[in-house]
Short mmCIF file of C-alpha atoms in Angstrom, two decimals:
data_model
loop_
_atom_site.label_atom_id
_atom_site.label_comp_id
_atom_site.label_asym_id
_atom_site.label_seq_id
_atom_site.Cartn_x
_atom_site.Cartn_y
_atom_site.Cartn_z
CA GLU A 24 25.53 28.95 24.41
CA ASP A 25 24.65 26.94 21.24
CA GLN A 26 21.08 27.56 20.16
CA VAL A 27 18.63 26.76 17.35
CA THR A 28 15.47 28.75 16.72
CA GLN A 29 12.81 27.83 14.17
CA SER A 30 10.14 30.04 12.77
CA PRO A 31 7.30 30.33 12.36
CA GLU A 32 5.98 27.96 15.07
CA ALA A 33 3.00 27.12 12.89
CA LEU A 34 2.21 27.69 9.24
CA ARG A 35 -0.97 27.06 7.31
CA LEU A 36 -0.79 26.96 3.53
CA GLN A 37 -3.26 26.22 0.76
CA GLU A 38 -2.36 23.41 -1.56
CA GLY A 39 0.05 24.79 -4.19
CA GLU A 40 1.06 27.84 -2.13
CA SER A 41 4.90 27.81 -1.81
CA SER A 42 6.67 29.06 1.29
CA SER A 43 9.77 28.72 3.38
CA LEU A 44 10.53 27.60 6.91
CA ASN A 45 13.40 29.24 8.78
CA CYS A 46 16.06 27.70 11.10
CA SER A 47 18.50 30.19 12.66
CA TYR A 48 21.34 29.05 14.69
CA THR A 49 24.00 30.33 17.05
CA VAL A 50 26.84 27.84 17.61
CA SER A 51 30.50 27.92 18.33
CA GLY A 52 31.29 25.95 15.15
CA LEU A 53 28.90 24.21 12.80
CA ARG A 54 29.65 20.64 11.86
CA GLY A 55 26.39 19.94 10.05
CA LEU A 56 22.72 20.98 9.91
CA PHE A 57 19.97 18.48 9.70
CA TRP A 58 16.34 18.62 8.70
CA TYR A 59 13.83 16.11 9.83
CA ARG A 60 10.09 15.57 9.22
CA GLN A 61 7.91 14.30 12.05
CA ASP A 62 4.32 13.11 11.60
CA PRO A 63 1.95 13.00 14.64
CA GLY A 64 2.69 10.13 16.98
CA LYS A 65 5.85 9.06 15.01
CA GLY A 66 9.57 9.51 15.19
CA PRO A 67 11.47 12.11 13.16
CA GLU A 68 12.28 11.07 9.57
CA PHE A 69 15.58 12.24 8.15
CA LEU A 70 15.33 14.57 5.18
CA PHE A 71 18.65 16.40 4.54
CA THR A 72 22.11 17.18 5.89
CA LEU A 73 23.93 20.44 4.97
CA TYR A 74 27.53 21.00 5.85
CA SER A 75 28.70 24.34 4.47
CA ALA A 76 27.34 27.73 3.58
CA GLY A 77 26.03 27.92 0.04
CA GLU A 78 25.06 24.18 0.02
CA GLU A 79 21.61 23.18 -1.34
CA LYS A 80 19.76 19.86 -1.37
CA GLU A 81 16.45 18.92 -2.91
CA LYS A 82 14.05 16.13 -2.46
CA GLU A 83 10.70 16.21 -4.30
CA ARG A 84 8.97 19.46 -3.37
CA LEU A 85 11.51 20.28 -0.62
CA LYS A 86 14.72 22.22 -1.00
CA ALA A 87 17.05 23.03 1.88
CA THR A 88 19.64 25.89 1.77
CA LEU A 89 22.33 26.98 4.23
CA THR A 90 24.05 30.26 5.08
CA LYS A 91 26.41 31.04 7.85
CA LYS A 92 23.60 31.95 10.26
CA GLU A 93 20.44 30.17 9.03
CA SER A 94 18.88 27.42 6.91
CA PHE A 95 15.70 27.62 4.88
CA LEU A 96 13.41 24.69 4.00
CA HIS A 97 11.55 25.78 0.83
CA ILE A 98 8.37 23.97 -0.03
CA THR A 99 7.25 24.36 -3.62
CA ALA A 100 3.56 23.75 -4.47
CA PRO A 101 2.87 21.75 -1.29
CA LYS A 102 0.33 19.04 -1.05
CA PRO A 103 -1.75 17.98 1.98
CA GLU A 104 0.62 15.06 2.52
CA ASP A 105 3.44 17.52 3.30
CA SER A 106 1.63 18.44 6.45
CA ALA A 107 3.91 17.61 9.38
CA THR A 108 6.23 19.16 11.94
CA TYR A 109 9.63 20.01 10.35
CA LEU A 110 12.61 19.91 12.81
CA CYS A 111 15.97 21.52 12.38
CA ALA A 112 19.06 20.32 14.27
CA VAL A 113 22.71 21.26 14.37
CA GLN A 114 25.91 19.32 15.15
CA VAL A 115 28.66 21.34 16.75
CA ASP A 116 32.32 21.29 16.40
CA GLY A 117 34.62 20.27 19.19
CA GLY A 118 32.89 17.17 20.54
CA ALA A 119 33.29 13.51 19.67
CA THR A 120 29.80 12.67 20.65
CA ASN A 121 27.33 12.84 17.75
CA LYS A 122 24.99 15.34 19.61
CA LEU A 123 22.19 17.06 17.85
CA ILE A 124 20.78 20.34 19.18
CA PHE A 125 17.19 20.57 18.11
CA GLY A 126 14.82 23.50 17.48
CA THR A 127 11.22 23.29 18.60
CA GLY A 128 10.00 22.74 15.05
CA THR A 129 7.50 24.28 12.65
CA LEU A 130 4.04 22.67 12.38
CA LEU A 131 3.00 22.87 8.78
CA ALA A 132 -0.69 22.37 7.71
CA VAL A 133 -1.47 22.26 4.02
CA GLN A 134 -5.13 22.44 3.19
CA PRO A 135 -6.63 21.06 0.04
CA GLU B 1 9.21 1.36 7.47
CA THR B 2 11.89 2.19 9.91
CA GLY B 3 15.18 0.48 10.58
CA VAL B 4 14.87 1.31 14.25
CA THR B 5 12.08 -0.58 16.05
CA GLN B 6 10.76 0.47 19.51
CA THR B 7 8.48 -1.45 21.83
CA PRO B 8 6.05 -0.82 23.39
CA ARG B 9 4.55 2.02 21.36
CA HIS B 10 2.40 3.10 24.27
CA LEU B 11 2.93 2.57 28.05
CA VAL B 12 0.97 3.70 31.10
CA MET B 13 2.69 3.17 34.39
CA GLY B 14 2.15 4.10 38.00
CA MET B 15 4.78 6.01 39.91
CA THR B 16 5.74 2.86 41.87
CA ASN B 17 5.96 0.55 38.79
CA LYS B 18 9.07 -0.78 37.10
CA LYS B 19 8.95 -1.08 33.26
CA SER B 20 11.41 -1.20 30.41
CA LEU B 21 11.47 0.31 26.88
CA LYS B 22 13.13 -1.71 24.11
CA CYS B 23 14.90 -0.57 20.93
CA GLU B 24 16.41 -2.71 18.21
CA GLN B 25 18.22 -1.33 15.05
CA HIS B 26 18.53 -3.28 11.85
CA LEU B 27 20.87 -0.81 10.11
CA LYS B 28 24.24 -2.34 11.28
CA HIS B 29 25.05 0.87 13.11
CA ASN B 30 27.30 0.90 16.19
CA ALA B 31 26.03 3.98 18.05
CA MET B 32 22.63 4.13 19.76
CA TYR B 33 20.78 6.96 21.55
CA TRP B 34 17.87 7.77 23.75
CA TYR B 35 16.12 11.09 23.36
CA LYS B 36 13.18 12.50 25.24
CA GLN B 37 10.53 14.59 23.41
CA SER B 38 8.09 16.61 25.60
CA ALA B 39 5.33 19.00 24.32
CA LYS B 40 6.57 22.35 23.17
CA LYS B 41 10.10 21.49 23.99
CA PRO B 42 13.13 20.48 21.74
CA LEU B 43 14.27 16.87 21.67
CA GLU B 44 16.64 16.28 24.57
CA LEU B 45 19.52 13.84 24.33
CA MET B 46 19.58 11.47 27.33
CA PHE B 47 22.17 8.82 26.66
CA VAL B 48 24.67 7.75 24.03
CA TYR B 49 26.12 4.32 23.52
CA ASN B 50 29.04 3.59 21.13
CA PHE B 51 30.06 -0.03 20.63
CA LYS B 52 27.89 -0.98 23.73
CA GLU B 53 29.87 1.50 25.87
CA GLN B 54 27.99 4.50 27.34
CA THR B 55 29.71 7.67 26.21
CA GLU B 56 27.16 10.30 27.22
CA ASN B 57 24.79 10.68 30.21
CA ASN B 58 23.18 14.13 29.84
CA SER B 59 22.48 14.65 33.56
CA VAL B 60 19.57 12.20 33.48
CA PRO B 61 18.03 11.23 36.84
CA SER B 62 18.88 7.81 38.06
CA ARG B 63 15.24 6.64 37.81
CA PHE B 64 16.22 6.12 34.13
CA SER B 65 18.63 3.38 33.71
CA PRO B 66 19.94 2.46 30.20
CA GLU B 67 21.22 -0.93 29.09
CA CYS B 68 23.03 -1.78 25.84
CA PRO B 69 23.79 -5.52 25.63
CA ASN B 70 25.09 -5.35 22.05
CA SER B 71 25.26 -2.81 19.18
CA SER B 72 21.79 -3.69 17.89
CA HIS B 73 19.80 -3.50 21.13
CA LEU B 74 19.17 -0.77 23.72
CA PHE B 75 16.90 -0.70 26.70
CA LEU B 76 15.61 2.01 29.02
CA HIS B 77 14.65 0.76 32.41
CA LEU B 78 12.20 2.87 34.25
CA HIS B 79 11.42 2.87 37.99
CA THR B 80 9.69 5.32 40.43
CA LEU B 81 8.95 7.74 37.65
CA GLN B 82 7.21 11.14 38.20
CA PRO B 83 4.21 12.51 36.20
CA GLU B 84 6.51 15.01 34.60
CA ASP B 85 8.40 12.15 32.95
CA SER B 86 5.42 11.58 30.69
CA ALA B 87 6.73 12.12 27.10
CA LEU B 88 7.67 10.49 23.88
CA TYR B 89 10.88 8.48 24.27
CA LEU B 90 12.84 8.07 21.10
CA CYS B 91 15.58 5.64 20.25
CA ALA B 92 18.04 6.45 17.48
CA SER B 93 21.10 4.98 15.88
CA SER B 94 23.99 6.13 13.61
CA HIS B 95 27.06 4.61 11.99
CA GLY B 96 29.28 6.04 14.59
CA GLU B 97 29.64 8.47 17.44
CA LEU B 98 31.60 11.01 15.57
CA SER B 99 29.86 14.16 14.33
CA GLY B 100 28.66 14.07 10.80
CA ASN B 101 26.93 10.76 10.93
CA THR B 102 23.25 10.98 10.33
CA ILE B 103 21.07 9.83 13.20
CA TYR B 104 17.99 7.76 12.37
CA PHE B 105 15.09 7.62 14.75
CA GLY B 106 12.51 4.92 15.71
CA GLU B 107 8.82 5.56 15.96
CA GLY B 108 9.00 6.24 19.71
CA SER B 109 7.40 4.95 22.83
CA TRP B 110 4.72 7.12 24.39
CA LEU B 111 4.99 7.03 28.14
CA THR B 112 2.36 8.24 30.51
CA VAL B 113 3.10 8.20 34.25
CA VAL B 114 -0.02 8.28 36.43
#
């Protein structure tokens, strides 16, 4: 069964304290891995798509990496405005429908 | 600012009511989706429409009835809901139905069933 697991469930950082969020996946065949940011009461906001092991993408203080079993979202010198829930999702080979299988997210709190 | 607009943002309805959620996308996409987000659970895909045709119904109860009159608009008609249906309902769109196309979400409609 295709599955996505995110850890930790919650993470509290001090401003400037770098860390990483983990997304591990078990799928029959990976088509793509997506990272989204979700603020309270709002819809998920697209951040990155990664397609193959070894791929990396960056956006401001965020950097996403991908291996054959997991993805990391590295946050460098975070600021309070980076506080949000970060969602990971995978697309699986073999289907025409653009399905995303989501993890439960990591709730990040950055304190000033 | 989002290219996918949902109304209403908040809705409270009784179990015998009939209401509808509306979604409009301004991204010139041709695939639209309904997702359900409940507390402590992953987002769940409900329905997929591609060029106005429904291509996926993820075993959703018939008390949820989708409608897609054109590629830019999507509705979710609600009737005789249960309290456990209270959740955030998210509309989304993408360029196509094929895998690899990024899905963009709206702000969501918070539904409370009393």
